[in-house]
Coordinates of C-alpha atoms and ligand atoms in Angstrom, one line a residue:
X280 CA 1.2 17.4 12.6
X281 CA -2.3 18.7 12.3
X282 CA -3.7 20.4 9.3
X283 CA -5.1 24.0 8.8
X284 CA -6.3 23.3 5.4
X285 CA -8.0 20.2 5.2
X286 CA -7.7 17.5 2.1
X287 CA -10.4 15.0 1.7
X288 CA -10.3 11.8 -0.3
X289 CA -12.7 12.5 -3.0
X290 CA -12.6 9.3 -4.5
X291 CA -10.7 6.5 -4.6
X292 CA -10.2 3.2 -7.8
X293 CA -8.3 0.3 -8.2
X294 CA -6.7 -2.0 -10.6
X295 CA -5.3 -5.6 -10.1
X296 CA -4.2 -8.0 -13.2
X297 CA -6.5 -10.7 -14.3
X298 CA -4.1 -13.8 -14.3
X299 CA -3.8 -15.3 -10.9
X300 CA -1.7 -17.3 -9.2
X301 CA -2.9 -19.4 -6.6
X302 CA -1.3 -21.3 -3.7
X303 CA -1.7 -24.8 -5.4
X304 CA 0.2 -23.5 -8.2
X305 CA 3.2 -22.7 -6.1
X306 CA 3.0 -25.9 -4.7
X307 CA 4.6 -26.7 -7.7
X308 CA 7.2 -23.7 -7.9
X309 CA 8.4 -24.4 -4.7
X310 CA 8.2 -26.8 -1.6
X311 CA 5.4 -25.5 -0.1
X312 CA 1.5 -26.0 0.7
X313 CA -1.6 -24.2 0.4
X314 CA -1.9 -25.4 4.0
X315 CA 1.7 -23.4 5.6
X316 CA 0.6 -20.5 3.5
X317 CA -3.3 -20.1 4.2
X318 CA -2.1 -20.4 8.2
X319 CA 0.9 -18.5 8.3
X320 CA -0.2 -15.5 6.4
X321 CA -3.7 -15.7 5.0
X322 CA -3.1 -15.5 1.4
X323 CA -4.7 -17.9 -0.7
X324 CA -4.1 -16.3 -4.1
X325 CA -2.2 -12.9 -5.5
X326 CA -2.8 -11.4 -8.9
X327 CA 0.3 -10.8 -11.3
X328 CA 0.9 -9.1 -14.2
X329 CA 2.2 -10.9 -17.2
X330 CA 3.5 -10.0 -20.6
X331 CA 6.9 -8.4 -22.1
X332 CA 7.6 -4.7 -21.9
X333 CA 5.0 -4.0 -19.0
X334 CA 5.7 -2.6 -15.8
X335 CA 4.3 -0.8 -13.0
X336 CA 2.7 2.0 -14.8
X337 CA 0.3 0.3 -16.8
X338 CA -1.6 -0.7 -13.5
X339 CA -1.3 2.5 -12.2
X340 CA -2.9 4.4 -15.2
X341 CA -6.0 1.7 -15.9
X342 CA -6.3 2.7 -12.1
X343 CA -6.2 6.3 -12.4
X344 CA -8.1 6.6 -15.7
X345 CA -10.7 4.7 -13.5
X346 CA -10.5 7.4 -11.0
X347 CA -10.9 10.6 -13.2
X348 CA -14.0 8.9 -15.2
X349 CA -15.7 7.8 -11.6
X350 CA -15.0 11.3 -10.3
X351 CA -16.2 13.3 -13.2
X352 CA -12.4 14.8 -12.6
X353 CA -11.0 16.3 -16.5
X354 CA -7.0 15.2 -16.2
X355 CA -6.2 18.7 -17.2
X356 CA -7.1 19.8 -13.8
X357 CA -5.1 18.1 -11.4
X358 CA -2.0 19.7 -10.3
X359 CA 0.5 17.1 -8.7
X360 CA 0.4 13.4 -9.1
X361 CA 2.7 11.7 -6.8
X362 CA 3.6 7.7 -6.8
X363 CA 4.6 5.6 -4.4
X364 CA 6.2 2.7 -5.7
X365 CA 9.2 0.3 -5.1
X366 CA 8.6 -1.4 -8.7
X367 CA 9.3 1.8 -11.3
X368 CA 8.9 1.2 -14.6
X369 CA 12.6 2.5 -15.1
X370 CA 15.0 4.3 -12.6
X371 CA 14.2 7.1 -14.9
X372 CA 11.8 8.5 -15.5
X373 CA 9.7 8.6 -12.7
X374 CA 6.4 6.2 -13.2
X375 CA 4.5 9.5 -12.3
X376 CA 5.9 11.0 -15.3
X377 CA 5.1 8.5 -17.4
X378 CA 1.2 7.5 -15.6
X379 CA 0.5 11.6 -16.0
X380 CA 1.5 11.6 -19.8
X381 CA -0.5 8.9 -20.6
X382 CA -3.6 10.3 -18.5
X383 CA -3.4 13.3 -19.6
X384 CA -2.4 15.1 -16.5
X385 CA -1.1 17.7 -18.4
X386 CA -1.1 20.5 -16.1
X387 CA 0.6 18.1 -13.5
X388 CA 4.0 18.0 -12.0
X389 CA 4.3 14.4 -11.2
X390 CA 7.4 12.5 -9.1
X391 CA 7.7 9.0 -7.4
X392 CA 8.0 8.7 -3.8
X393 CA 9.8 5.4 -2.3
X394 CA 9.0 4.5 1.1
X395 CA 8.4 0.6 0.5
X396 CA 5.2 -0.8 1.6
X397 CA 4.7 2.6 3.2
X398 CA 4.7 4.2 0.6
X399 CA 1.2 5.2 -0.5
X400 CA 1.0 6.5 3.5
X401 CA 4.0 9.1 3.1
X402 CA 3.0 10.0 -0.3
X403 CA -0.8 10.6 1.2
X404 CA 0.5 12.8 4.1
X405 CA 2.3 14.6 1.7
X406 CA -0.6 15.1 -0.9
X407 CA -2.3 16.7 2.2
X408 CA 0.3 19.1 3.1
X409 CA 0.2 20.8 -0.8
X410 CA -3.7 20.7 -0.4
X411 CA -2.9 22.8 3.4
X412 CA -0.3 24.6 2.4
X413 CA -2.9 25.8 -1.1
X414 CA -0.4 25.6 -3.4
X415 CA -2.4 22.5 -5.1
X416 CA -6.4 21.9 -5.3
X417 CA -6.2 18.5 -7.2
X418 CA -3.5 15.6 -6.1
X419 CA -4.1 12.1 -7.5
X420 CA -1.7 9.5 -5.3
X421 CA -1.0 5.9 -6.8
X422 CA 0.5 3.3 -5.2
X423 CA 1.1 0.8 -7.5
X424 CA 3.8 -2.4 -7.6
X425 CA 4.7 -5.3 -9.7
X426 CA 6.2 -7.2 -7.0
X427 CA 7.0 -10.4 -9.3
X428 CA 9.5 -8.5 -11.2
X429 CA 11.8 -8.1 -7.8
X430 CA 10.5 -11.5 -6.6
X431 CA 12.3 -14.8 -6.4
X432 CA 10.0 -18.0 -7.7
X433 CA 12.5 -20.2 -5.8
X434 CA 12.4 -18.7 -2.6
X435 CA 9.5 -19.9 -0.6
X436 CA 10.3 -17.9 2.1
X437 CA 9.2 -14.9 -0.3
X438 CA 7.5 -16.0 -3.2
X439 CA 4.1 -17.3 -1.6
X440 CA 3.4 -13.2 0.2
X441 CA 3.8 -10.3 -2.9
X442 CA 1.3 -9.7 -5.4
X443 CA 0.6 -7.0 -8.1
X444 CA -1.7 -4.2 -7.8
X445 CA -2.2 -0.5 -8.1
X446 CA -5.0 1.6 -6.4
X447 CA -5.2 5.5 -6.6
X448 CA -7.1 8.1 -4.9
X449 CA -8.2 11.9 -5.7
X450 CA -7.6 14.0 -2.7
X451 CA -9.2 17.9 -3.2
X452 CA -9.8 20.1 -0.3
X453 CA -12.4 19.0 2.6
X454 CA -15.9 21.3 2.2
X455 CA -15.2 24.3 4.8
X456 CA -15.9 23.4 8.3
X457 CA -17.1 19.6 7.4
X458 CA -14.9 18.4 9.5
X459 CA -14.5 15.5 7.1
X460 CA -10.8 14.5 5.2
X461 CA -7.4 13.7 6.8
X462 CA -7.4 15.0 9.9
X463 CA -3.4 13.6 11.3
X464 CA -0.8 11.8 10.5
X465 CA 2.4 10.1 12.2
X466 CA 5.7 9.3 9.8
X467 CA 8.3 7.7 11.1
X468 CA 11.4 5.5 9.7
X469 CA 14.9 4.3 10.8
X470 CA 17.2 3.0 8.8
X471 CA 18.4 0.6 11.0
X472 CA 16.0 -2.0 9.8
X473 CA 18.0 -1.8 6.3
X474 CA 19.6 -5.2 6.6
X475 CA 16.3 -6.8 7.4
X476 CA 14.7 -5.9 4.7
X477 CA 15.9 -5.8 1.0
X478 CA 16.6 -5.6 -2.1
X479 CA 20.3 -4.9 -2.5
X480 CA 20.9 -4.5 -6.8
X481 CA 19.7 -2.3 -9.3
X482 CA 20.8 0.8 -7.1
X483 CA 24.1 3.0 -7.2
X484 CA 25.8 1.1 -4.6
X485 CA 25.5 -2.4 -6.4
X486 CA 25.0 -1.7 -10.2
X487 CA 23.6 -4.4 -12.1
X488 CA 26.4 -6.9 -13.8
X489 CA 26.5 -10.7 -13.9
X490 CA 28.0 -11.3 -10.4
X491 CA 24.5 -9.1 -8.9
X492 CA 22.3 -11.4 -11.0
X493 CA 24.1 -15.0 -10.5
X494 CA 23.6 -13.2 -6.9
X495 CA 19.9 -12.8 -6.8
X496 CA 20.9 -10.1 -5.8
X497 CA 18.1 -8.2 -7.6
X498 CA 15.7 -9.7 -6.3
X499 CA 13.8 -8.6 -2.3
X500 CA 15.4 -10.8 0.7
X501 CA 13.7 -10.5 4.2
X502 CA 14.3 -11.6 7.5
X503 CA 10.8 -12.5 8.0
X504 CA 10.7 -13.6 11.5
X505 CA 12.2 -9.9 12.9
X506 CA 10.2 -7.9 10.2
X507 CA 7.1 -10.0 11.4
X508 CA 8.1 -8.7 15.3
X509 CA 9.1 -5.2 14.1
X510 CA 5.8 -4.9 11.8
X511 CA 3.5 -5.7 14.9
X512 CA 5.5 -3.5 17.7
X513 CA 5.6 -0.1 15.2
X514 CA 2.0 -0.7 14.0
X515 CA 0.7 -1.1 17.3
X516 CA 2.7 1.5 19.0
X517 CA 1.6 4.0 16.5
X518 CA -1.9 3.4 15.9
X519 CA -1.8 3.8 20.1
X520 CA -0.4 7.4 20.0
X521 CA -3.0 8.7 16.7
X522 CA -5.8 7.0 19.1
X523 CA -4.2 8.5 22.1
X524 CA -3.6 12.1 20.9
X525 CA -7.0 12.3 19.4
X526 CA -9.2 10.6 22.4
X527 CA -10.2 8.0 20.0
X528 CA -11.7 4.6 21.8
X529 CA -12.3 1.6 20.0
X530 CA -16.1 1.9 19.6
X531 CA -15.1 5.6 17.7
X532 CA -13.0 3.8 14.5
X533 CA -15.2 2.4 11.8
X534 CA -12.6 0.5 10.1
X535 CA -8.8 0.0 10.7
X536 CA -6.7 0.1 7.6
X537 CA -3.7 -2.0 7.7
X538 CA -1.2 -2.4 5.0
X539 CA -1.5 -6.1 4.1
X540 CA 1.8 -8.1 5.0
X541 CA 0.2 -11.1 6.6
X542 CA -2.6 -12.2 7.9
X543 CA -1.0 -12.7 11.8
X544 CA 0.4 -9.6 11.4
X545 CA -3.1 -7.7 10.9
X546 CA -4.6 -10.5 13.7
X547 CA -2.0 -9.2 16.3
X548 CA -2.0 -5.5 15.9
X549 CA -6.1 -5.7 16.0
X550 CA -5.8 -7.3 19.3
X551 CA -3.0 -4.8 20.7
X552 CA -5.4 -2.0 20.1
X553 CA -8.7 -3.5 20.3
X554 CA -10.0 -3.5 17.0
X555 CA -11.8 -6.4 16.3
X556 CA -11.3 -8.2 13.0
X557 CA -14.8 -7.6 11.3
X558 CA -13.6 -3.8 11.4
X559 CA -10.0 -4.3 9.9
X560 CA -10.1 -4.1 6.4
X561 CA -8.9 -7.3 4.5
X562 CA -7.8 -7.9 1.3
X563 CA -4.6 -10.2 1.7
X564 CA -6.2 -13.5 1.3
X565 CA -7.0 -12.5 -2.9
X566 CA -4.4 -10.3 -3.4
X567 CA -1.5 -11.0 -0.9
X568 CA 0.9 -8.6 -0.5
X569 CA 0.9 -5.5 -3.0
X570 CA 3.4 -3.6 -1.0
X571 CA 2.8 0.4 -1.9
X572 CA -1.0 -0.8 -3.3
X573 CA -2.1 -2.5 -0.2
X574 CA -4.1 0.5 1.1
X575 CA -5.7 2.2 -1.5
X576 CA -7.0 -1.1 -2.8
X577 CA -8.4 -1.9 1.0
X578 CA -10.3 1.6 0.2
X579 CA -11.2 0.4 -3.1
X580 CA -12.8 -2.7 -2.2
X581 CA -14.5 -1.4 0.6
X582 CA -15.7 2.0 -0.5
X583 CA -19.1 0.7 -1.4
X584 CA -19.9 0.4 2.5
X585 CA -17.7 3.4 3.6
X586 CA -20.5 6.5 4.8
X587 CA -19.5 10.0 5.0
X588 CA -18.4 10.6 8.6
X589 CA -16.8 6.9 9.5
X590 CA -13.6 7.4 11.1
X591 CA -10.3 5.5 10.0
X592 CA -7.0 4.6 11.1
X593 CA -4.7 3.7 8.3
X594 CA -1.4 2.3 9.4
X595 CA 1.6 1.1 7.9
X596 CA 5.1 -1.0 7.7
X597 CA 7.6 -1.3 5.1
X598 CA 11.8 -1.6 4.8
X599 CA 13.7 1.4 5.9
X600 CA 11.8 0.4 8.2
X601 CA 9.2 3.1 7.6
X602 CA 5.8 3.3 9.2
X603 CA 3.1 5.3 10.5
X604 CA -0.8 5.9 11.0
X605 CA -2.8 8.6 9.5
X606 CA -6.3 9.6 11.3
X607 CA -9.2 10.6 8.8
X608 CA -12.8 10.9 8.5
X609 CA -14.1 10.1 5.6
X610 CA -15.8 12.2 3.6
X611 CA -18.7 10.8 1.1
X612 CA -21.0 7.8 1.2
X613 CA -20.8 4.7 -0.8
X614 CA -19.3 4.5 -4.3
X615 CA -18.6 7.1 -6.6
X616 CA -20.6 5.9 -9.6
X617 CA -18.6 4.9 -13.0
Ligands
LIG205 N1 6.2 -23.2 2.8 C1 6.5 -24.2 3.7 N2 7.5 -24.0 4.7 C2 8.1 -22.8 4.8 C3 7.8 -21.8 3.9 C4 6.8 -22.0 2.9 N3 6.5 -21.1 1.9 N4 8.6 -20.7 4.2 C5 9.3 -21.1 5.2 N5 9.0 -22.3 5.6 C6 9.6 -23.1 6.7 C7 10.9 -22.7 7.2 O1 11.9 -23.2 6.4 C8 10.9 -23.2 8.6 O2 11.2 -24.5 8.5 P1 12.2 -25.2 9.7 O3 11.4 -25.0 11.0 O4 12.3 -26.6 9.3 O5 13.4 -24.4 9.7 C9 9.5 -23.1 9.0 O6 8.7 -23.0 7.8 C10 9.2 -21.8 9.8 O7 9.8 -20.7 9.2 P2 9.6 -19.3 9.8 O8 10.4 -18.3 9.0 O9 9.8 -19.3 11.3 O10 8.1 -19.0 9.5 P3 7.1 -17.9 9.9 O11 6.0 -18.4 10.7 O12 7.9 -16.7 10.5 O13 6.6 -17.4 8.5 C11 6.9 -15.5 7.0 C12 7.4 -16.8 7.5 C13 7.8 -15.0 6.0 C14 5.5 -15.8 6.4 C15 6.7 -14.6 8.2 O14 7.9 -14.5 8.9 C16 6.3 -13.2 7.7 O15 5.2 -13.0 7.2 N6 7.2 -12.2 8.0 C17 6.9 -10.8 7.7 C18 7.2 -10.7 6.2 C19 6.7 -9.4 5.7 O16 5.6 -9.0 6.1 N7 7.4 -8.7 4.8 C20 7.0 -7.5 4.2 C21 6.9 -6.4 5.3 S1 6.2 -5.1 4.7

């Protein structure tokens, strides 16, 4: 749907834990290689946080705090801050609530969207439909997981791709008539993919008890092989109809912003649209999988050569399945100074 009002990322930070863990240290978790990891999905190392008592939302807020000092922004003004996350600190409170407390957001109503590694997507297109519809001048979005609490360190098949992170963005209203900020967006989802794709504890349907955790049953299963098909078909197909419906060639996108699920993945959709790879933005091999953080921490590391005009195709694929594309053009050059 196209917007009459137009939001504009207006600045955009990061955080991701200092303690790594590399694949030569889950060579001795599981039976695996750096070798079958580094080939099969191009991560080499992913970031997790460690120590009792923390969860999702203390990424998220050094990430936000980061923002609002970067971007000159006082917390008192912003008026929705929205979350996407699959990791929440608790099932209740939202981690919005709890990130916008200890900002200081206090003006802000604040809620967590879950739309898997989609997430920070949905929660983006819907940031820009309060900016178009005016009922909110200031939106901060996080995506933010901490994928090793939902991940099984005896499961090769899942252990070696999710990493923590949590990247967040300010999104204000586009200068009048730039032409610069998010410009489309595609959503889509079908819950047929909900057996593919996991994590079946924790929820109403299968409360936690002993049988769910002598289960695993709390922690994310995956059908890799048909999410690895599905994730390239809906990628490609939809970063074809945003290029399509806007006249977009190849030569027209700066950079293509894929969320980060492996490395092939990324390689295969760049080749079905005809991006090449030095204009796909990368971060899997340091982070791996981040699931709702993948994006915004793409923008992070990459903002520095970013210029005020260059024109992106963001596009992701998560369980549900959800995915989708969003077409903007950014709207300021270089970083935002700290
Ligand atoms: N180390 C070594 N061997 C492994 C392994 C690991 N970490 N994980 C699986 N294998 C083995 C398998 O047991 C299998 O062995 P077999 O041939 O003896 O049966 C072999 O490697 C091939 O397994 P397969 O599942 O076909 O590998 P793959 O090339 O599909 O890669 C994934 C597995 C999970 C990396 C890949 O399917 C994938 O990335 N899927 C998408 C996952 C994803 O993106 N999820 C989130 C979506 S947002």
């Amino acid at each position: 749907m196209k917007l009459i009002k137009r939001a504009s990322i207006a600045g955009v930070a990061g955080y991701v834990p200092d303690n790594v863990l590399t694949n030569d240290a889950l060579e001795q978790m599981v039976a695996t290689n750096d070798q079958w990891i580094t080939t099969r999905t191009g991560i080499q190392e992913r970031r997790i946080l460690k120590g009792a008592g923390l969860g999702t939302s203390v990424m998220a807020i050094r990430a936000v705090k980061d923002l609002l000092q970067k971007t000159a922004t006082d917390p008192a003004t912003i008026d929705l801050l929205i979350c996407a996350t699959i990791t929440p600190d608790q099932i209740t409170p939202a981690t919005a609530n709890i990130i916008a407390h200890a900002v200081g957001a206090t003006r802000a109503f604040s809620y967590d969207l879950q739309a898997a590694c989609s997430g920070f997507l949905y929660a983006l297109d819907t940031a820009a439909q309060f900016i178009a519809s005016g009922r909110a001048k200031k939106v901060i979005v996080v995506g933010a997981d901490k994928m090793s609490a939902i991940t099984d360190y005896t499961d090769r098949a899942t252990c070696i791709l999710f990493g923590d992170g949590a990247g967040a963005v300010l999104v204000t209203e586009a200068e009048a008539d730039s032409g610069y900020g998010i410009v489309d967006t595609i959503c889509k989802s079908d819950g047929g993919g909900q057996h593919l794709l996991y994590q079946k504890a924790g929820g109403s349907r299968w409360p936690a008890s002993h049988a769910t955790v002598e289960a695993k049953a709390h922690y994310i299963h995956q059908d890799g092989q048909n999410v690895f098909k599905a994730a390239v078909t809906a990628m490609s197909e939809v970063v074809v109809e945003m290029m399509a419906g806007h006249q977009l060639t190849p030569a027209d996108i700066a950079y293509l912003v894929p969320h980060q699920a492996n490395r092939r993945i990324l390689q295969l959709v760049a080749d079905r649209v005809a991006i090449p790879m030095e204009k796909v933005m990368l971060n899997i091999h340091k982070y791996g999988n981040t699931t709702a953080a993948t994006l915004p921490l793409c923008l992070w590391d990459y903002e520095s050569k970013l210029k005020k005009g260059d024109k992106l195709i963001l596009a992701v694929f998560g369980g549900g399945f959800t995915w989708g594309a969003m077409y903007m053009i950014w709207g300021y050059d270089g970083c935002k100074m700290m």
